[in-house]
Amino acid sequence: MTRTSDRRTAVQWPVQLAPSASVDEPLQADGPWIVAINGVPKARVSHDVANVLRALDGKKDPAQVAHHLGNPWTADDVRGIVRQLVHTGVFDVTGSRAETRRIQFRAPLTVQLTLFNPAPFLKVLRPAVAAMVRPGALAAAAVLVASGIVGALTAGPNLLRVLATPLPLEAYLFVAVAMFASTLLHELGHGMALVYFGGTPRRIGIMLFYLAPAFFCDVTDGWRLCSRKQRVLVALAGPLVHLGLGSVALAVQSLMPATSLRDAATLYGIICYAIAVLNLFPFIKMDGYIALMSALDIPHLRRKSITALADVVSHRLLGSRVHTRGQFLFAWFGGASLLSGIAFMVIGFQRLIPIVLQLGYAGHIVVFVVVCLLLVVAAKGVTRFLSSASRRGSPAWRRIALLLLGTAAAAGLLTAIPVTSVVVAGYTYSNGELKIVTPNGSPVQAIAPGDAVTLKSQGMVVHEELARATIGAEPPSNSTAPLETILPVTLPGTNVPVLAYQGCLEGSADLPVSGRAEVTSKRVLGLGEWLWSTASNSPLWPDGFGQAITHSGKGMQ
């Protein structure tokens, strides 16, 4: 059969759905039909549009499809539907079936590993979920949450001690095991809620989310639910699981004797509450965002909002001919989402990059690859933005001017933003002698005489300021120190090799024998100089090359 090209749809007729595409029926009466690829929803459509898509068999042209459907369909109607959905990728272009991969990458920095299909297991638990939503069970859950809050309030000084001081290693092991289990239960909670309302969770697994490990459960089948309330409840089921588990822990700890197990229960309960609250943040693809998107009934809210932001900026700054009326609220949400994503990535870098760099050469390679990936993503975003503006009539001089201004602004920020190096270390205080200690292998040049030191408690969550000091003039010496000077872990009799610097205490203070020390360099660098110094001294450079670059740069100043 002769294939004809339709420039408006960017596909060739006759058209058919891709082998990996499906048109899924609604779960309830009057619910939306879903067009999906490998089970992942791409668009919601009406029953009439679903009939058109099902009629696209790769043999009929638009007129024949319209004739097959009957009045009042026309060839232009059929072309229009294809034109509106071609961007979703549901039409067959290559004729090959897209493979459902166990490992998937989602921009900008999310990697998902599918572990198993939870649907058969969760469907068995549906009667238990039905029992949990009865009025009596809901009342009991409310009492449980109230008991947890009361338990947290009555913990008083013990709560602050748990958060601000080192705990025994077994306490952290208890918390780690409990957090692993509760995070899995969090995701299963989403799946159980979806199954209760008649949907099917497709997969569960682990992922790197903004450089942090986490579980995930694919509940996109929830878009087939016609009730916004049900979709919101599916999204909130996970935080409710953490709220319930945290309440149990905080209520029980108030009845326990003073042991490491009680400390673990207290810390676990607080972490569960924090996770429940954090998950409600609406500007990142977490549960709060899914709930908001479901309540507003706007699929892909974040992507549409960032697109609206790009349209407004393109219209205002580049003179693009684009309709922006009614998009300003979307644009504000898109701006908040974009900035939140950047902030989460920065926080992830601050938390994980120093740990990864401790792996030596391999760690530096990982960091280098991640940074390059982010730069590529940023460059592609800028290129798409400028290309879109060009297609919409933006004058070339405006785009060139924006690039020059953006480059100048970036250079100005790299020069103007001050960066003061802060080294997280520990301290020991005995017989009036203060030592600032860092693990063996730490760069000696990172701490210099005269640097300011803030002495704090060595807690997992809270670091209470205790006193201030400065680094003395004596060079560092090899020594040993208790493990809790470096980590918030008490392990009696365990000492680790350290570099010890002389510390000069300011004033008098009743200090614990050990704790956390934050050493602030007296040298202030520009952001660009700090980045260059950090990169050029990486072990990825040939021996001596990074130092040569740094010295050469200093000579030119």
Coordinates of C-alpha atoms in Angstrom, one line a residue:
M1 CA 0.0 0.0 0.0
T2 CA 1.3 3.5 -0.8
R3 CA 2.1 5.5 2.2
T4 CA 1.4 9.2 2.2
S5 CA 3.0 11.8 4.4
D6 CA 1.0 14.2 6.5
R7 CA 3.4 17.1 7.4
R8 CA 1.1 18.4 10.1
T9 CA 1.2 15.1 12.1
A10 CA 4.9 14.2 11.4
V11 CA 3.8 10.6 10.6
Q12 CA 3.1 8.7 7.5
W13 CA -0.3 7.3 6.6
P14 CA -1.7 4.7 7.0
V15 CA -1.1 5.0 10.8
Q16 CA -1.2 2.4 13.5
L17 CA -0.4 2.3 17.2
A18 CA 3.1 1.2 18.2
P19 CA 3.5 -2.4 19.4
S20 CA 4.2 -1.1 22.9
A21 CA 1.2 1.2 23.0
S22 CA -2.2 0.4 24.4
V23 CA -5.6 2.0 24.8
D24 CA -6.8 1.1 28.4
E25 CA -10.4 1.1 29.4
P26 CA -11.5 3.1 32.4
L27 CA -11.6 1.4 35.8
Q28 CA -15.0 2.9 36.6
A29 CA -18.0 4.1 34.7
D30 CA -17.4 7.6 33.1
G31 CA -13.7 7.3 33.9
P32 CA -11.0 8.4 31.4
W33 CA -9.5 6.1 28.8
I34 CA -5.7 6.0 29.0
V35 CA -3.2 5.8 26.1
A36 CA -0.1 4.2 27.5
I37 CA 3.3 2.9 26.4
N38 CA 4.5 -0.2 28.2
G39 CA 1.8 0.5 30.7
V40 CA 2.9 4.0 31.5
P41 CA 0.1 6.5 30.8
K42 CA 0.9 9.2 28.1
A43 CA -2.5 10.8 27.7
R44 CA -6.1 10.7 28.8
V45 CA -8.7 10.5 26.1
S46 CA -12.4 10.3 25.7
H47 CA -14.3 7.2 24.6
D48 CA -14.7 8.6 21.0
V49 CA -11.0 9.3 20.7
A50 CA -10.3 5.8 22.0
N51 CA -12.5 4.4 19.2
V52 CA -10.5 6.3 16.6
L53 CA -7.2 5.0 18.0
R54 CA -8.4 1.4 17.9
A55 CA -9.4 1.9 14.3
L56 CA -5.9 2.8 13.3
D57 CA -4.7 -0.5 11.9
G58 CA -2.0 0.6 9.6
K59 CA -4.1 -0.1 6.5
K60 CA -6.7 2.7 6.4
D61 CA -6.1 6.3 5.4
P62 CA -8.0 9.1 7.3
A63 CA -11.0 9.0 5.0
Q64 CA -11.3 5.2 5.4
V65 CA -11.0 5.5 9.2
A66 CA -13.8 8.1 9.2
H67 CA -16.0 5.9 7.0
H68 CA -15.4 2.9 9.3
L69 CA -16.4 5.0 12.3
G70 CA -19.5 6.5 10.5
N71 CA -21.1 9.8 11.0
P72 CA -20.3 12.4 12.2
W73 CA -16.6 11.6 11.7
T74 CA -14.5 13.2 8.9
A75 CA -11.0 12.7 7.6
D76 CA -10.0 16.0 9.1
D77 CA -11.3 14.9 12.6
V78 CA -9.1 11.7 12.4
R79 CA -6.0 13.8 11.3
G80 CA -6.6 16.2 14.1
I81 CA -6.6 13.5 16.7
V82 CA -3.4 12.0 15.4
R83 CA -1.9 15.4 15.3
Q84 CA -2.7 16.1 18.9
L85 CA -1.3 12.7 20.1
V86 CA 1.7 12.3 18.0
H87 CA 4.0 14.0 20.6
T88 CA 3.2 11.1 23.0
G89 CA 5.1 8.6 20.8
V90 CA 2.2 6.1 20.8
F91 CA 2.2 5.7 17.0
D92 CA 4.3 3.1 15.2
V93 CA 7.4 4.8 13.6
T94 CA 9.9 2.0 13.5
G95 CA 7.7 -1.1 13.7
S96 CA 9.7 -2.5 16.5
R97 CA 8.4 -3.2 20.0
A98 CA 9.9 -1.1 22.7
E99 CA 11.5 -3.3 25.4
T100 CA 10.3 -2.9 29.0
R101 CA 13.7 -2.5 30.6
R102 CA 14.4 -3.4 34.2
I103 CA 16.7 -0.4 34.5
Q104 CA 15.3 2.9 33.3
F105 CA 16.6 6.5 33.3
R106 CA 14.4 9.5 33.9
A107 CA 15.7 13.0 33.4
P108 CA 17.4 14.8 34.9
L109 CA 19.0 12.4 37.4
T110 CA 16.7 9.5 38.3
V111 CA 17.7 5.9 37.7
Q112 CA 15.0 3.2 38.5
L113 CA 15.7 -0.6 38.9
T114 CA 12.5 -2.7 38.8
L115 CA 12.5 -5.5 41.4
F116 CA 9.1 -7.3 40.9
N117 CA 5.4 -6.9 40.1
P118 CA 3.6 -6.3 43.4
A119 CA 0.0 -6.6 42.0
P120 CA -0.6 -10.3 42.8
F121 CA 0.6 -9.9 46.4
L122 CA -1.3 -6.7 47.0
K123 CA -4.6 -8.1 45.6
V124 CA -4.4 -10.8 48.3
L125 CA -4.3 -8.0 50.9
R126 CA -7.3 -6.1 49.6
P127 CA -9.6 -7.4 52.3
A128 CA -7.2 -6.2 55.0
V129 CA -7.2 -2.7 53.4
A130 CA -11.0 -2.8 53.3
A131 CA -11.1 -3.5 57.1
M132 CA -8.6 -0.6 57.7
V133 CA -10.9 2.0 56.2
R134 CA -13.9 1.2 58.3
P135 CA -15.0 3.9 60.8
G136 CA -13.8 2.0 63.8
A137 CA -10.4 1.4 62.4
L138 CA -10.0 5.1 61.3
A139 CA -10.9 6.2 64.8
A140 CA -8.2 3.8 66.2
A141 CA -5.7 5.3 63.8
A142 CA -6.5 8.8 64.9
V143 CA -6.0 7.7 68.6
L144 CA -2.7 6.2 67.6
V145 CA -1.4 9.3 65.9
A146 CA -2.5 11.4 69.0
S147 CA -0.6 8.9 71.2
G148 CA 2.5 9.3 69.1
I149 CA 2.4 13.1 69.4
V150 CA 1.9 12.9 73.1
G151 CA 4.8 10.4 73.3
A152 CA 7.1 12.9 71.5
L153 CA 6.1 15.7 73.8
T154 CA 6.6 13.7 76.9
A155 CA 10.0 12.6 75.8
G156 CA 11.3 16.1 76.6
P157 CA 15.1 16.2 77.3
N158 CA 15.5 12.6 76.1
L159 CA 14.3 13.6 72.7
L160 CA 17.0 16.4 72.4
R161 CA 19.6 14.0 73.7
V162 CA 18.8 11.4 71.1
L163 CA 19.0 14.0 68.3
A164 CA 22.1 15.9 69.6
T165 CA 24.5 13.3 71.0
P166 CA 26.2 10.2 69.7
L167 CA 24.2 6.9 70.1
P168 CA 25.4 3.3 70.4
L169 CA 26.0 1.5 67.2
E170 CA 23.2 -1.0 67.9
A171 CA 20.7 1.9 68.0
Y172 CA 21.6 3.0 64.5
L173 CA 21.4 -0.6 63.3
F174 CA 17.9 -0.9 64.7
V175 CA 17.0 2.4 62.9
A176 CA 18.6 1.4 59.6
V177 CA 16.7 -1.9 59.5
A178 CA 13.4 -0.3 60.5
M179 CA 13.8 2.5 57.9
F180 CA 14.5 0.0 55.2
A181 CA 11.3 -1.9 56.1
S182 CA 9.2 1.2 56.5
T183 CA 10.3 2.7 53.2
L184 CA 9.2 -0.4 51.5
L185 CA 5.9 -0.4 53.4
H186 CA 5.5 3.3 52.3
E187 CA 5.6 2.3 48.6
L188 CA 3.4 -0.8 49.2
G189 CA 0.9 1.6 50.9
H190 CA 0.5 3.4 47.5
G191 CA 0.0 0.1 45.8
M192 CA -2.5 -1.2 48.4
A193 CA -4.6 2.0 48.0
L194 CA -4.6 1.7 44.2
V195 CA -5.6 -2.0 44.4
Y196 CA -8.4 -1.1 46.8
F197 CA -9.9 1.3 44.3
G198 CA -9.6 -1.2 41.5
G199 CA -6.3 -0.2 39.9
T200 CA -3.1 -2.3 39.2
P201 CA 0.4 -1.3 40.4
R202 CA 2.8 -2.4 37.7
R203 CA 6.2 -2.6 39.3
I204 CA 8.1 -1.8 42.5
G205 CA 11.8 -1.2 42.8
I206 CA 14.7 1.0 44.0
M207 CA 16.0 4.2 42.5
L208 CA 18.4 7.0 42.8
F209 CA 16.2 10.1 43.3
Y210 CA 18.3 13.4 43.2
L211 CA 21.3 11.3 44.1
A212 CA 19.6 9.6 47.1
P213 CA 18.5 6.0 47.2
A214 CA 14.8 5.3 47.6
F215 CA 12.1 2.7 46.8
F216 CA 9.4 3.4 44.3
C217 CA 6.0 1.9 43.3
D218 CA 4.5 2.6 39.8
V219 CA 0.9 3.6 40.5
T220 CA 0.4 5.5 37.2
D221 CA -2.6 3.2 36.6
G222 CA -4.4 5.5 39.1
W223 CA -5.1 8.0 36.2
R224 CA -7.7 5.5 35.1
L225 CA -9.7 6.3 38.2
C226 CA -12.4 8.8 37.6
S227 CA -12.5 10.1 41.2
R228 CA -10.0 12.9 42.1
K229 CA -10.4 12.0 45.7
Q230 CA -9.4 8.4 45.1
R231 CA -6.3 9.5 43.2
V232 CA -5.4 11.9 46.0
L233 CA -5.7 9.1 48.6
V234 CA -3.5 6.8 46.5
A235 CA -0.8 9.5 46.6
L236 CA -1.2 10.2 50.3
A237 CA -1.2 6.5 51.4
G238 CA 2.6 6.4 51.6
P239 CA 3.0 9.4 54.0
L240 CA 0.2 8.0 56.1
V241 CA 2.1 4.8 56.4
H242 CA 5.2 6.7 57.8
L243 CA 2.9 8.8 60.0
G244 CA 1.4 5.6 61.5
L245 CA 4.7 3.9 62.0
G246 CA 6.3 6.9 63.6
S247 CA 3.3 7.3 65.9
V248 CA 3.7 3.6 67.0
A249 CA 7.4 4.1 67.7
L250 CA 7.0 7.4 69.7
A251 CA 4.0 6.0 71.7
V252 CA 5.9 2.8 72.6
Q253 CA 9.2 4.5 73.5
S254 CA 7.5 6.4 76.3
L255 CA 6.8 3.0 78.0
M256 CA 10.3 1.6 77.5
P257 CA 13.2 1.6 80.0
A258 CA 16.2 3.8 79.2
T259 CA 18.1 1.6 76.8
S260 CA 19.6 1.9 73.3
L261 CA 16.4 0.3 71.9
R262 CA 14.4 3.2 73.4
D263 CA 16.8 5.7 71.8
A264 CA 16.4 3.9 68.5
A265 CA 12.6 4.0 68.7
T266 CA 12.7 7.7 69.5
L267 CA 15.0 8.5 66.6
Y268 CA 13.1 6.3 64.2
G269 CA 9.8 7.9 65.2
I270 CA 11.1 11.5 64.5
I271 CA 12.6 10.4 61.2
C272 CA 9.3 8.9 60.1
Y273 CA 7.4 12.1 61.0
A274 CA 10.0 14.1 59.0
I275 CA 9.7 11.9 56.0
A276 CA 5.9 12.1 56.1
V277 CA 6.1 16.0 56.1
L278 CA 8.9 16.1 53.5
N279 CA 6.9 13.9 51.1
L280 CA 4.1 16.6 51.0
F281 CA 6.4 19.1 49.4
P282 CA 4.5 19.9 46.1
F283 CA 7.3 21.2 43.8
I284 CA 9.2 17.9 43.5
K285 CA 7.9 14.7 42.1
M286 CA 7.0 13.3 45.5
D287 CA 3.7 12.3 47.0
G288 CA 2.5 15.9 47.7
Y289 CA 3.0 16.8 44.1
I290 CA 1.1 13.7 42.9
A291 CA -1.7 14.6 45.3
L292 CA -1.9 18.2 44.1
M293 CA -1.8 17.1 40.5
S294 CA -4.6 14.6 41.2
A295 CA -6.7 17.2 43.0
L296 CA -6.4 19.7 40.2
D297 CA -6.9 16.9 37.6
I298 CA -3.9 18.2 35.6
P299 CA -1.6 15.4 34.4
H300 CA 2.1 16.3 34.0
L301 CA 1.5 19.5 36.0
R302 CA 5.2 20.1 36.7
R303 CA 6.2 19.7 33.0
K304 CA 3.4 21.9 31.8
S305 CA 4.2 24.6 34.4
I306 CA 7.9 24.6 33.4
T307 CA 6.8 24.9 29.7
A308 CA 4.6 27.8 30.7
L309 CA 7.5 29.4 32.4
A310 CA 9.6 29.0 29.3
D311 CA 6.8 30.5 27.2
V312 CA 6.5 33.6 29.4
V313 CA 10.2 34.2 29.5
S314 CA 10.5 33.6 25.8
H315 CA 7.7 36.1 25.1
R316 CA 8.9 38.7 27.5
L317 CA 12.7 38.6 26.9
L318 CA 13.0 37.2 23.4
G319 CA 9.9 38.6 21.7
S320 CA 8.5 35.2 20.7
R321 CA 5.1 35.0 19.2
V322 CA 3.5 32.8 21.8
H323 CA 0.2 32.9 23.7
T324 CA 0.8 33.5 27.4
R325 CA -2.6 34.7 28.6
G326 CA -3.7 32.7 31.6
Q327 CA -0.3 31.0 32.0
F328 CA 1.2 33.2 34.7
L329 CA 0.0 31.0 37.6
F330 CA 1.4 28.0 35.8
A331 CA 4.7 29.9 35.3
W332 CA 5.0 30.7 39.0
F333 CA 4.5 27.1 39.8
G334 CA 7.0 26.1 37.1
G335 CA 9.6 28.6 38.5
A336 CA 9.2 27.1 42.0
S337 CA 9.5 23.6 40.6
L338 CA 12.6 24.4 38.7
L339 CA 14.3 26.1 41.6
S340 CA 13.3 23.3 44.0
G341 CA 14.8 20.7 41.6
I342 CA 18.1 22.6 41.6
A343 CA 18.0 23.0 45.4
F344 CA 17.4 19.3 45.9
M345 CA 20.3 18.4 43.6
V346 CA 22.6 20.8 45.4
I347 CA 21.6 19.3 48.8
G348 CA 22.2 15.8 47.3
F349 CA 25.7 16.9 46.2
Q350 CA 26.5 18.4 49.6
R351 CA 25.4 15.2 51.4
L352 CA 26.7 12.5 49.1
I353 CA 29.6 13.9 47.1
P354 CA 32.0 14.2 50.0
I355 CA 31.3 10.5 50.9
V356 CA 31.7 9.4 47.3
L357 CA 35.0 11.3 47.0
Q358 CA 36.3 9.2 49.9
L359 CA 36.4 6.2 47.5
G360 CA 39.4 7.8 45.9
Y361 CA 40.0 7.4 42.1
A362 CA 36.7 5.6 41.5
G363 CA 34.7 8.2 43.5
H364 CA 36.2 11.1 41.5
I365 CA 35.2 9.3 38.3
V366 CA 31.6 9.0 39.5
V367 CA 31.5 12.7 40.5
F368 CA 33.0 13.7 37.1
V369 CA 30.4 11.6 35.2
V370 CA 27.5 13.1 37.2
V371 CA 28.8 16.7 36.7
C372 CA 29.2 16.1 33.0
L373 CA 25.7 14.6 32.8
L374 CA 24.2 17.6 34.5
L375 CA 26.1 20.0 32.2
V376 CA 24.8 18.1 29.2
V377 CA 21.2 18.3 30.5
A378 CA 21.6 22.0 31.2
A379 CA 23.0 22.6 27.7
K380 CA 20.2 20.6 26.0
G381 CA 17.7 22.6 28.0
V382 CA 19.1 26.0 26.9
T383 CA 19.4 24.7 23.3
R384 CA 15.8 23.6 23.2
F385 CA 14.6 26.9 24.7
L386 CA 16.5 29.0 22.1
S387 CA 15.4 26.8 19.2
S388 CA 11.8 27.0 20.3
A389 CA 12.1 30.8 20.5
S390 CA 13.6 30.9 17.0
R391 CA 10.7 28.8 15.6
R392 CA 8.2 31.2 17.2
G393 CA 9.7 34.3 15.6
S394 CA 12.2 35.5 18.1
P395 CA 14.7 37.9 16.5
A396 CA 18.2 36.6 16.3
W397 CA 19.7 39.7 18.0
R398 CA 17.6 39.1 21.1
R399 CA 18.7 35.5 21.4
I400 CA 22.4 36.5 20.9
A401 CA 22.0 39.3 23.5
L402 CA 20.4 37.0 26.0
L403 CA 23.2 34.5 25.6
L404 CA 25.8 37.2 26.1
L405 CA 24.0 38.6 29.1
G406 CA 23.6 35.1 30.5
T407 CA 27.3 34.3 30.0
A408 CA 28.3 37.7 31.6
A409 CA 25.9 37.1 34.6
A410 CA 27.3 33.6 35.1
A411 CA 30.9 34.9 35.0
G412 CA 30.0 37.7 37.4
L413 CA 28.4 35.2 39.8
L414 CA 31.4 32.9 39.7
T415 CA 33.6 35.9 40.6
A416 CA 31.3 37.6 43.1
I417 CA 29.8 34.7 45.1
P418 CA 32.2 34.1 48.0
V419 CA 33.0 30.6 49.1
T420 CA 34.5 29.9 52.5
S421 CA 35.8 26.4 53.0
V422 CA 34.3 24.6 56.0
V423 CA 35.9 21.3 57.1
V424 CA 33.8 19.1 59.3
A425 CA 36.1 17.5 61.9
G426 CA 36.0 16.5 65.5
Y427 CA 37.6 17.6 68.8
T428 CA 39.0 16.1 72.0
Y429 CA 39.2 18.1 75.3
S430 CA 41.2 16.7 78.2
N431 CA 43.0 18.4 81.1
G432 CA 42.4 21.8 79.5
E433 CA 44.0 20.8 76.2
L434 CA 41.9 21.1 73.0
K435 CA 42.7 19.1 69.9
I436 CA 41.0 19.4 66.5
V437 CA 41.1 16.1 64.8
T438 CA 40.5 14.9 61.2
P439 CA 40.7 11.3 59.8
N440 CA 44.0 10.2 58.5
G441 CA 44.2 10.9 54.8
S442 CA 42.5 14.2 55.0
P443 CA 44.4 17.0 53.0
V444 CA 46.7 18.8 55.4
Q445 CA 46.3 22.1 53.5
A446 CA 42.5 22.1 54.2
I447 CA 43.1 23.5 57.7
A448 CA 45.5 26.4 58.4
P449 CA 46.7 28.2 61.5
G450 CA 44.2 31.0 62.5
D451 CA 41.2 29.2 61.0
A452 CA 38.0 29.7 63.1
V453 CA 36.5 26.6 64.9
T454 CA 33.0 26.1 66.1
L455 CA 32.7 23.3 68.7
K456 CA 29.4 21.5 68.6
S457 CA 27.7 18.4 69.9
Q458 CA 28.1 15.3 67.8
G459 CA 24.5 14.4 67.1
M460 CA 22.9 12.5 64.1
V461 CA 20.4 15.4 63.5
V462 CA 21.1 18.3 65.9
H463 CA 24.5 19.9 66.3
E464 CA 24.3 22.2 69.3
E465 CA 26.9 25.0 69.5
L466 CA 29.1 24.6 72.6
A467 CA 32.1 27.0 72.2
R468 CA 34.5 28.6 69.8
A469 CA 38.2 28.2 69.2
T470 CA 41.0 28.9 66.6
I471 CA 43.6 26.6 65.0
G472 CA 47.0 27.1 66.7
A473 CA 50.4 27.6 65.0
E474 CA 51.8 24.1 65.6
P475 CA 51.8 21.7 62.7
P476 CA 49.5 18.7 62.9
S477 CA 50.6 15.4 64.5
N478 CA 49.5 11.8 64.1
S479 CA 47.4 10.6 67.0
T480 CA 44.3 8.5 67.8
A481 CA 40.9 9.6 69.0
P482 CA 37.6 8.0 70.0
L483 CA 35.3 7.1 67.1
E484 CA 32.7 9.5 68.3
T485 CA 34.9 12.5 67.5
I486 CA 34.5 11.6 63.8
L487 CA 31.0 9.9 63.7
P488 CA 28.0 10.3 66.0
V489 CA 28.5 6.7 67.2
T490 CA 29.6 5.6 70.6
L491 CA 31.7 2.4 70.5
P492 CA 33.7 2.2 73.8
G493 CA 37.3 1.3 73.4
T494 CA 37.4 2.0 69.7
N495 CA 40.0 4.6 68.6
V496 CA 40.8 5.7 65.1
P497 CA 44.0 7.2 63.6
V498 CA 43.7 11.0 63.2
L499 CA 45.6 14.1 62.4
A500 CA 45.5 16.3 65.5
Y501 CA 45.7 20.1 65.3
Q502 CA 46.3 22.4 68.3
G503 CA 43.2 24.3 69.3
C504 CA 43.0 27.5 71.2
L505 CA 39.8 27.8 73.1
E506 CA 38.1 31.2 73.3
G507 CA 37.0 32.0 76.8
S508 CA 36.0 29.2 79.2
A509 CA 33.5 26.5 78.6
D510 CA 32.3 23.3 80.2
L511 CA 33.0 21.1 77.2
P512 CA 32.3 17.3 76.8
V513 CA 35.4 15.3 76.3
S514 CA 34.7 15.0 72.5
G515 CA 32.4 16.3 69.9
R516 CA 32.1 17.8 66.4
A517 CA 34.3 20.7 65.1
E518 CA 33.5 22.8 62.1
V519 CA 36.7 24.6 60.9
T520 CA 36.0 27.7 58.8
S521 CA 38.9 28.8 56.6
K522 CA 40.0 32.5 57.0
R523 CA 40.6 32.5 53.2
V524 CA 37.6 33.5 51.1
L525 CA 37.6 32.4 47.4
G526 CA 35.3 33.3 44.6
L527 CA 33.0 30.5 43.5
G528 CA 34.8 30.1 40.2
E529 CA 38.3 30.0 41.8
W530 CA 37.0 27.4 44.4
L531 CA 35.5 25.2 41.6
W532 CA 38.7 25.4 39.6
S533 CA 40.9 24.6 42.6
T534 CA 38.8 21.6 43.5
A535 CA 38.7 20.3 40.0
S536 CA 42.4 20.8 39.2
N537 CA 43.5 19.0 42.4
S538 CA 41.5 15.9 41.6
P539 CA 43.5 12.6 41.4
L540 CA 42.0 12.2 37.9
W541 CA 44.7 14.6 36.6
P542 CA 48.2 13.2 35.9
D543 CA 50.6 13.3 38.8
G544 CA 51.5 16.9 39.5
F545 CA 49.4 18.3 36.7
G546 CA 46.6 19.7 39.0
Q547 CA 49.2 21.3 41.3
A548 CA 51.0 22.8 38.3
I549 CA 47.7 24.4 37.0
T550 CA 46.9 25.8 40.5
H551 CA 50.4 27.3 40.9
S552 CA 50.2 28.7 37.4
G553 CA 46.9 30.3 38.1
K554 CA 48.3 31.9 41.3
G555 CA 51.2 33.3 39.4
M556 CA 48.9 35.1 37.0
Q557 CA 47.0 36.9 39.8

